[in-house]
Amino acid sequence: MRDLVIVGAGGFGRETIDVVRAINSVSPTWRLLGVVDDAPSEANLERLHALDVDHLGTLSDIPADTAVAVGVGSPLARTAIVSALSSPGRHFPALIHPTAIVGSQFRHGEGLIVLGGVSIGTNVRLGQHAHLNGHAVLGHDTVCHDFVSINPNATLSGECTVGAHTLVGANSTVLQQLTLGAGVTVGAGACVTRNVSDGTTVAGIPARPLQKRA
């Protein structure tokens, strides 16, 4: 078994604990040392305690030779954390819940975290540090670039392309062969029926732009 530290005491970090435990229940793989978080809330510390998981301190307390899973939901915050932690030899493993359905020809970068019930179609490609929340669906031939977050029950239909740092909201749907640019936010429950340009937030049915990042 290899030592592992999770970054983030919030919801996704604690979901990642569940993924690690589910993996170990099938094949003992990871020795979870605990969670680091620079500013955990009292509520989240209590939740970690209830899971019998230690709060180890801050990012600077992670040993150099320990594998790290960055369980922070925000794509931009996750990017900053990975940048701060990256060093020669640092390992960001892929963690895939055993109940996920993974199709053929699946390729992904380091740091992938996949929660339970996710469905990944054939020939899907994911960049580095992608997060797939519970019961998300990625259709065949979909491509997601680095630091993408797909929230619970969201569906990307076949042959979609998702740019870096994009967040696809819970229960939303992106129709087939569409492209979401970099830094896009798709609101919860939206139905995306056309391409979305970089930095745009869309919401509604059909999804329409709300704002564009500066």
PDB file of C-alpha atoms in Angstrom:
ATOM      1  CA  MET A   1       0.000   0.000   0.000  1.00  0.00           C
ATOM      2  CA  ARG A   2       1.152   3.524  -0.762  1.00  0.00           C
ATOM      3  CA  ASP A   3       0.739   6.600   1.453  1.00  0.00           C
ATOM      4  CA  LEU A   4      -1.862   9.127   0.292  1.00  0.00           C
ATOM      5  CA  VAL A   5      -2.927  12.574   1.498  1.00  0.00           C
ATOM      6  CA  ILE A   6      -6.118  14.300   0.385  1.00  0.00           C
ATOM      7  CA  VAL A   7      -6.221  18.081   0.011  1.00  0.00           C
ATOM      8  CA  GLY A   8      -9.525  19.631   1.091  1.00  0.00           C
ATOM      9  CA  ALA A   9     -11.747  19.050   4.112  1.00  0.00           C
ATOM     10  CA  GLY A  10     -14.858  20.224   2.261  1.00  0.00           C
ATOM     11  CA  GLY A  11     -17.490  18.153   0.536  1.00  0.00           C
ATOM     12  CA  PHE A  12     -15.506  16.886  -2.417  1.00  0.00           C
ATOM     13  CA  GLY A  13     -12.477  16.132  -0.265  1.00  0.00           C
ATOM     14  CA  ARG A  14     -14.623  13.949   1.978  1.00  0.00           C
ATOM     15  CA  GLU A  15     -16.238  12.330  -1.061  1.00  0.00           C
ATOM     16  CA  THR A  16     -12.695  11.457  -2.123  1.00  0.00           C
ATOM     17  CA  ILE A  17     -12.199   9.672   1.214  1.00  0.00           C
ATOM     18  CA  ASP A  18     -15.159   7.477   0.293  1.00  0.00           C
ATOM     19  CA  VAL A  19     -13.607   6.732  -3.113  1.00  0.00           C
ATOM     20  CA  VAL A  20     -10.322   5.691  -1.499  1.00  0.00           C
ATOM     21  CA  ARG A  21     -12.104   3.441   0.968  1.00  0.00           C
ATOM     22  CA  ALA A  22     -14.173   1.870  -1.807  1.00  0.00           C
ATOM     23  CA  ILE A  23     -11.017   1.167  -3.837  1.00  0.00           C
ATOM     24  CA  ASN A  24      -9.359  -0.399  -0.797  1.00  0.00           C
ATOM     25  CA  SER A  25     -12.395  -2.589  -0.146  1.00  0.00           C
ATOM     26  CA  VAL A  26     -11.814  -4.212  -3.546  1.00  0.00           C
ATOM     27  CA  SER A  27      -8.016  -4.237  -3.504  1.00  0.00           C
ATOM     28  CA  PRO A  28      -5.956  -2.651  -0.670  1.00  0.00           C
ATOM     29  CA  THR A  29      -4.079   0.098  -2.479  1.00  0.00           C
ATOM     30  CA  TRP A  30      -3.838   3.283  -0.411  1.00  0.00           C
ATOM     31  CA  ARG A  31      -2.856   4.050   3.167  1.00  0.00           C
ATOM     32  CA  LEU A  32      -4.792   7.284   3.794  1.00  0.00           C
ATOM     33  CA  LEU A  33      -2.714   9.387   6.175  1.00  0.00           C
ATOM     34  CA  GLY A  34      -5.304  12.146   6.471  1.00  0.00           C
ATOM     35  CA  VAL A  35      -6.462  15.438   5.020  1.00  0.00           C
ATOM     36  CA  VAL A  36      -4.701  18.783   4.711  1.00  0.00           C
ATOM     37  CA  ASP A  37      -6.572  22.076   4.493  1.00  0.00           C
ATOM     38  CA  ASP A  38      -5.137  25.535   5.119  1.00  0.00           C
ATOM     39  CA  ALA A  39      -8.362  26.901   6.616  1.00  0.00           C
ATOM     40  CA  PRO A  40     -10.898  24.192   7.453  1.00  0.00           C
ATOM     41  CA  SER A  41     -14.181  25.222   9.023  1.00  0.00           C
ATOM     42  CA  GLU A  42     -15.096  23.887  12.437  1.00  0.00           C
ATOM     43  CA  ALA A  43     -17.990  22.022  10.839  1.00  0.00           C
ATOM     44  CA  ASN A  44     -15.691  20.281   8.374  1.00  0.00           C
ATOM     45  CA  LEU A  45     -13.221  19.365  11.092  1.00  0.00           C
ATOM     46  CA  GLU A  46     -16.074  17.729  12.992  1.00  0.00           C
ATOM     47  CA  ARG A  47     -17.105  15.886   9.825  1.00  0.00           C
ATOM     48  CA  LEU A  48     -13.555  14.598   9.355  1.00  0.00           C
ATOM     49  CA  HIS A  49     -13.538  13.422  12.961  1.00  0.00           C
ATOM     50  CA  ALA A  50     -16.799  11.564  12.365  1.00  0.00           C
ATOM     51  CA  LEU A  51     -15.079   9.779   9.458  1.00  0.00           C
ATOM     52  CA  ASP A  52     -12.128   8.915  11.720  1.00  0.00           C
ATOM     53  CA  VAL A  53      -9.767  10.852   9.444  1.00  0.00           C
ATOM     54  CA  ASP A  54      -7.063  13.174  10.778  1.00  0.00           C
ATOM     55  CA  HIS A  55      -6.557  16.804   9.799  1.00  0.00           C
ATOM     56  CA  LEU A  56      -2.801  16.872   9.207  1.00  0.00           C
ATOM     57  CA  GLY A  57      -2.338  20.623   8.819  1.00  0.00           C
ATOM     58  CA  THR A  58      -1.629  22.757   5.760  1.00  0.00           C
ATOM     59  CA  LEU A  59      -0.240  22.145   2.280  1.00  0.00           C
ATOM     60  CA  SER A  60       3.281  22.686   3.599  1.00  0.00           C
ATOM     61  CA  ASP A  61       2.863  19.666   5.895  1.00  0.00           C
ATOM     62  CA  ILE A  62       2.612  17.132   3.043  1.00  0.00           C
ATOM     63  CA  PRO A  63       5.752  14.971   2.804  1.00  0.00           C
ATOM     64  CA  ALA A  64       7.526  15.306  -0.527  1.00  0.00           C
ATOM     65  CA  ASP A  65       7.293  11.590  -1.338  1.00  0.00           C
ATOM     66  CA  THR A  66       3.578  11.178  -0.560  1.00  0.00           C
ATOM     67  CA  ALA A  67       0.906  10.807  -3.234  1.00  0.00           C
ATOM     68  CA  VAL A  68      -1.689  13.580  -3.245  1.00  0.00           C
ATOM     69  CA  ALA A  69      -5.343  13.735  -4.298  1.00  0.00           C
ATOM     70  CA  VAL A  70      -6.617  17.295  -4.662  1.00  0.00           C
ATOM     71  CA  GLY A  71     -10.239  17.060  -3.529  1.00  0.00           C
ATOM     72  CA  VAL A  72     -11.209  20.691  -4.131  1.00  0.00           C
ATOM     73  CA  GLY A  73     -14.217  21.291  -6.331  1.00  0.00           C
ATOM     74  CA  SER A  74     -13.415  24.721  -7.792  1.00  0.00           C
ATOM     75  CA  PRO A  75     -11.390  24.326 -11.004  1.00  0.00           C
ATOM     76  CA  LEU A  76      -9.429  27.539 -10.410  1.00  0.00           C
ATOM     77  CA  ALA A  77      -8.682  26.761  -6.749  1.00  0.00           C
ATOM     78  CA  ARG A  78      -7.639  23.247  -7.764  1.00  0.00           C
ATOM     79  CA  THR A  79      -5.273  24.661 -10.373  1.00  0.00           C
ATOM     80  CA  ALA A  80      -3.592  26.916  -7.810  1.00  0.00           C
ATOM     81  CA  ILE A  81      -3.165  24.052  -5.341  1.00  0.00           C
ATOM     82  CA  VAL A  82      -1.677  21.720  -7.933  1.00  0.00           C
ATOM     83  CA  SER A  83       0.720  24.466  -9.020  1.00  0.00           C
ATOM     84  CA  ALA A  84       1.831  24.984  -5.415  1.00  0.00           C
ATOM     85  CA  LEU A  85       2.357  21.264  -4.822  1.00  0.00           C
ATOM     86  CA  SER A  86       3.902  20.195  -8.115  1.00  0.00           C
ATOM     87  CA  SER A  87       7.520  19.117  -7.849  1.00  0.00           C
ATOM     88  CA  PRO A  88       9.756  16.456  -9.401  1.00  0.00           C
ATOM     89  CA  GLY A  89       8.490  13.069  -8.343  1.00  0.00           C
ATOM     90  CA  ARG A  90       5.168  14.274  -6.955  1.00  0.00           C
ATOM     91  CA  HIS A  91       2.438  11.752  -7.774  1.00  0.00           C
ATOM     92  CA  PHE A  92      -1.201  12.712  -8.292  1.00  0.00           C
ATOM     93  CA  PRO A  93      -2.919   9.341  -8.770  1.00  0.00           C
ATOM     94  CA  ALA A  94      -6.167   8.655 -10.560  1.00  0.00           C
ATOM     95  CA  LEU A  95      -8.878   7.538  -8.130  1.00  0.00           C
ATOM     96  CA  ILE A  96     -11.898   5.855  -9.719  1.00  0.00           C
ATOM     97  CA  HIS A  97     -14.768   4.532  -7.619  1.00  0.00           C
ATOM     98  CA  PRO A  98     -15.341   0.817  -8.287  1.00  0.00           C
ATOM     99  CA  THR A  99     -18.998   1.418  -9.170  1.00  0.00           C
ATOM    100  CA  ALA A 100     -18.111   3.726 -12.072  1.00  0.00           C
ATOM    101  CA  ILE A 101     -18.770   2.305 -15.542  1.00  0.00           C
ATOM    102  CA  VAL A 102     -15.755   2.937 -17.765  1.00  0.00           C
ATOM    103  CA  GLY A 103     -15.909   2.326 -21.510  1.00  0.00           C
ATOM    104  CA  SER A 104     -13.212   1.127 -23.856  1.00  0.00           C
ATOM    105  CA  GLN A 105     -10.345   3.346 -25.052  1.00  0.00           C
ATOM    106  CA  PHE A 106     -10.597   5.613 -22.005  1.00  0.00           C
ATOM    107  CA  ARG A 107      -7.599   7.918 -21.554  1.00  0.00           C
ATOM    108  CA  HIS A 108      -6.933  10.447 -18.814  1.00  0.00           C
ATOM    109  CA  GLY A 109      -4.264  12.595 -17.200  1.00  0.00           C
ATOM    110  CA  GLU A 110      -3.022  12.530 -13.632  1.00  0.00           C
ATOM    111  CA  GLY A 111      -5.152  13.581 -10.676  1.00  0.00           C
ATOM    112  CA  LEU A 112      -8.468  12.257 -11.983  1.00  0.00           C
ATOM    113  CA  ILE A 113     -11.132  11.665  -9.302  1.00  0.00           C
ATOM    114  CA  VAL A 114     -14.302   9.785 -10.252  1.00  0.00           C
ATOM    115  CA  LEU A 115     -17.119   9.333  -7.727  1.00  0.00           C
ATOM    116  CA  GLY A 116     -19.620   6.499  -7.545  1.00  0.00           C
ATOM    117  CA  GLY A 117     -22.157   5.796 -10.263  1.00  0.00           C
ATOM    118  CA  VAL A 118     -20.382   7.730 -13.023  1.00  0.00           C
ATOM    119  CA  SER A 119     -20.796   6.447 -16.596  1.00  0.00           C
ATOM    120  CA  ILE A 120     -17.983   7.020 -19.090  1.00  0.00           C
ATOM    121  CA  GLY A 121     -18.588   6.044 -22.712  1.00  0.00           C
ATOM    122  CA  THR A 122     -16.165   4.663 -25.241  1.00  0.00           C
ATOM    123  CA  ASN A 123     -13.179   6.696 -26.454  1.00  0.00           C
ATOM    124  CA  VAL A 124     -13.470   9.428 -23.808  1.00  0.00           C
ATOM    125  CA  ARG A 125     -10.371  11.549 -23.112  1.00  0.00           C
ATOM    126  CA  LEU A 126      -9.842  13.611 -19.963  1.00  0.00           C
ATOM    127  CA  GLY A 127      -7.019  16.012 -19.188  1.00  0.00           C
ATOM    128  CA  GLN A 128      -5.250  16.452 -15.870  1.00  0.00           C
ATOM    129  CA  HIS A 129      -7.087  16.814 -12.541  1.00  0.00           C
ATOM    130  CA  ALA A 130     -10.607  16.263 -13.845  1.00  0.00           C
ATOM    131  CA  HIS A 131     -13.384  15.713 -11.301  1.00  0.00           C
ATOM    132  CA  LEU A 132     -16.445  13.626 -12.155  1.00  0.00           C
ATOM    133  CA  ASN A 133     -19.114  13.865  -9.463  1.00  0.00           C
ATOM    134  CA  GLY A 134     -21.624  11.166  -8.618  1.00  0.00           C
ATOM    135  CA  HIS A 135     -23.739   9.760 -11.482  1.00  0.00           C
ATOM    136  CA  ALA A 136     -22.316  12.111 -14.106  1.00  0.00           C
ATOM    137  CA  VAL A 137     -22.508  10.766 -17.671  1.00  0.00           C
ATOM    138  CA  LEU A 138     -19.852  11.345 -20.340  1.00  0.00           C
ATOM    139  CA  GLY A 139     -20.963  10.209 -23.770  1.00  0.00           C
ATOM    140  CA  HIS A 140     -18.819   8.518 -26.371  1.00  0.00           C
ATOM    141  CA  ASP A 141     -15.873  10.386 -27.932  1.00  0.00           C
ATOM    142  CA  THR A 142     -16.100  13.271 -25.465  1.00  0.00           C
ATOM    143  CA  VAL A 143     -12.945  15.280 -24.718  1.00  0.00           C
ATOM    144  CA  CYS A 144     -12.458  17.279 -21.502  1.00  0.00           C
ATOM    145  CA  HIS A 145      -9.326  19.354 -21.022  1.00  0.00           C
ATOM    146  CA  ASP A 146      -7.429  20.052 -17.766  1.00  0.00           C
ATOM    147  CA  PHE A 147      -9.143  20.913 -14.449  1.00  0.00           C
ATOM    148  CA  VAL A 148     -12.699  20.284 -15.617  1.00  0.00           C
ATOM    149  CA  SER A 149     -15.447  19.619 -13.030  1.00  0.00           C
ATOM    150  CA  ILE A 150     -18.591  17.712 -14.003  1.00  0.00           C
ATOM    151  CA  ASN A 151     -21.108  17.987 -11.176  1.00  0.00           C
ATOM    152  CA  PRO A 152     -23.619  15.358  -9.986  1.00  0.00           C
ATOM    153  CA  ASN A 153     -26.027  13.926 -12.567  1.00  0.00           C
ATOM    154  CA  ALA A 154     -24.732  16.171 -15.363  1.00  0.00           C
ATOM    155  CA  THR A 155     -24.706  14.667 -18.856  1.00  0.00           C
ATOM    156  CA  LEU A 156     -22.297  15.361 -21.683  1.00  0.00           C
ATOM    157  CA  SER A 157     -23.712  13.798 -24.833  1.00  0.00           C
ATOM    158  CA  GLY A 158     -21.530  12.140 -27.453  1.00  0.00           C
ATOM    159  CA  GLU A 159     -18.603  13.954 -29.104  1.00  0.00           C
ATOM    160  CA  CYS A 160     -18.662  16.980 -26.796  1.00  0.00           C
ATOM    161  CA  THR A 161     -15.530  19.052 -26.176  1.00  0.00           C
ATOM    162  CA  VAL A 162     -15.018  20.822 -22.842  1.00  0.00           C
ATOM    163  CA  GLY A 163     -12.303  23.439 -22.353  1.00  0.00           C
ATOM    164  CA  ALA A 164      -9.957  23.745 -19.393  1.00  0.00           C
ATOM    165  CA  HIS A 165     -11.273  25.034 -16.046  1.00  0.00           C
ATOM    166  CA  THR A 166     -14.903  24.582 -17.051  1.00  0.00           C
ATOM    167  CA  LEU A 167     -17.588  23.583 -14.543  1.00  0.00           C
ATOM    168  CA  VAL A 168     -20.712  21.767 -15.711  1.00  0.00           C
ATOM    169  CA  GLY A 169     -23.462  22.160 -13.108  1.00  0.00           C
ATOM    170  CA  ALA A 170     -25.572  19.492 -11.438  1.00  0.00           C
ATOM    171  CA  ASN A 171     -28.381  17.943 -13.494  1.00  0.00           C
ATOM    172  CA  SER A 172     -27.393  19.893 -16.600  1.00  0.00           C
ATOM    173  CA  THR A 173     -27.233  18.484 -20.129  1.00  0.00           C
ATOM    174  CA  VAL A 174     -24.904  19.360 -22.988  1.00  0.00           C
ATOM    175  CA  LEU A 175     -26.231  18.147 -26.332  1.00  0.00           C
ATOM    176  CA  GLN A 176     -24.158  16.122 -28.751  1.00  0.00           C
ATOM    177  CA  GLN A 177     -21.184  17.495 -30.698  1.00  0.00           C
ATOM    178  CA  LEU A 178     -21.136  20.808 -28.822  1.00  0.00           C
ATOM    179  CA  THR A 179     -18.068  22.683 -27.561  1.00  0.00           C
ATOM    180  CA  LEU A 180     -17.786  24.453 -24.222  1.00  0.00           C
ATOM    181  CA  GLY A 181     -14.836  26.850 -24.181  1.00  0.00           C
ATOM    182  CA  ALA A 182     -12.288  27.329 -21.430  1.00  0.00           C
ATOM    183  CA  GLY A 183     -13.495  28.755 -18.124  1.00  0.00           C
ATOM    184  CA  VAL A 184     -17.174  28.181 -18.869  1.00  0.00           C
ATOM    185  CA  THR A 185     -19.773  27.681 -16.132  1.00  0.00           C
ATOM    186  CA  VAL A 186     -22.942  25.786 -16.959  1.00  0.00           C
ATOM    187  CA  GLY A 187     -25.666  26.435 -14.390  1.00  0.00           C
ATOM    188  CA  ALA A 188     -27.441  23.640 -12.562  1.00  0.00           C
ATOM    189  CA  GLY A 189     -30.286  22.128 -14.561  1.00  0.00           C
ATOM    190  CA  ALA A 190     -29.350  23.921 -17.786  1.00  0.00           C
ATOM    191  CA  CYS A 191     -29.722  22.413 -21.249  1.00  0.00           C
ATOM    192  CA  VAL A 192     -26.934  23.568 -23.561  1.00  0.00           C
ATOM    193  CA  THR A 193     -28.051  23.551 -27.197  1.00  0.00           C
ATOM    194  CA  ARG A 194     -25.249  25.527 -28.850  1.00  0.00           C
ATOM    195  CA  ASN A 195     -21.528  26.121 -28.469  1.00  0.00           C
ATOM    196  CA  VAL A 196     -20.420  28.302 -25.537  1.00  0.00           C
ATOM    197  CA  SER A 197     -17.473  30.685 -25.858  1.00  0.00           C
ATOM    198  CA  ASP A 198     -14.593  31.014 -23.387  1.00  0.00           C
ATOM    199  CA  GLY A 199     -15.363  32.465 -19.960  1.00  0.00           C
ATOM    200  CA  THR A 200     -19.138  32.493 -20.378  1.00  0.00           C
ATOM    201  CA  THR A 201     -21.717  31.508 -17.753  1.00  0.00           C
ATOM    202  CA  VAL A 202     -24.894  29.973 -19.157  1.00  0.00           C
ATOM    203  CA  ALA A 203     -28.109  28.909 -17.448  1.00  0.00           C
ATOM    204  CA  GLY A 204     -31.666  27.928 -18.245  1.00  0.00           C
ATOM    205  CA  ILE A 205     -33.511  25.804 -20.821  1.00  0.00           C
ATOM    206  CA  PRO A 206     -32.260  26.377 -23.419  1.00  0.00           C
ATOM    207  CA  ALA A 207     -29.076  27.704 -21.802  1.00  0.00           C
ATOM    208  CA  ARG A 208     -28.358  31.388 -22.433  1.00  0.00           C
ATOM    209  CA  PRO A 209     -25.364  33.542 -21.437  1.00  0.00           C
ATOM    210  CA  LEU A 210     -25.530  35.376 -18.115  1.00  0.00           C
ATOM    211  CA  GLN A 211     -22.108  36.928 -17.931  1.00  0.00           C
ATOM    212  CA  LYS A 212     -18.573  36.678 -19.230  1.00  0.00           C
ATOM    213  CA  ARG A 213     -15.462  36.699 -17.086  1.00  0.00           C
ATOM    214  CA  ALA A 214     -13.133  39.638 -17.512  1.00  0.00           C
TER     215      ALA A 214
END
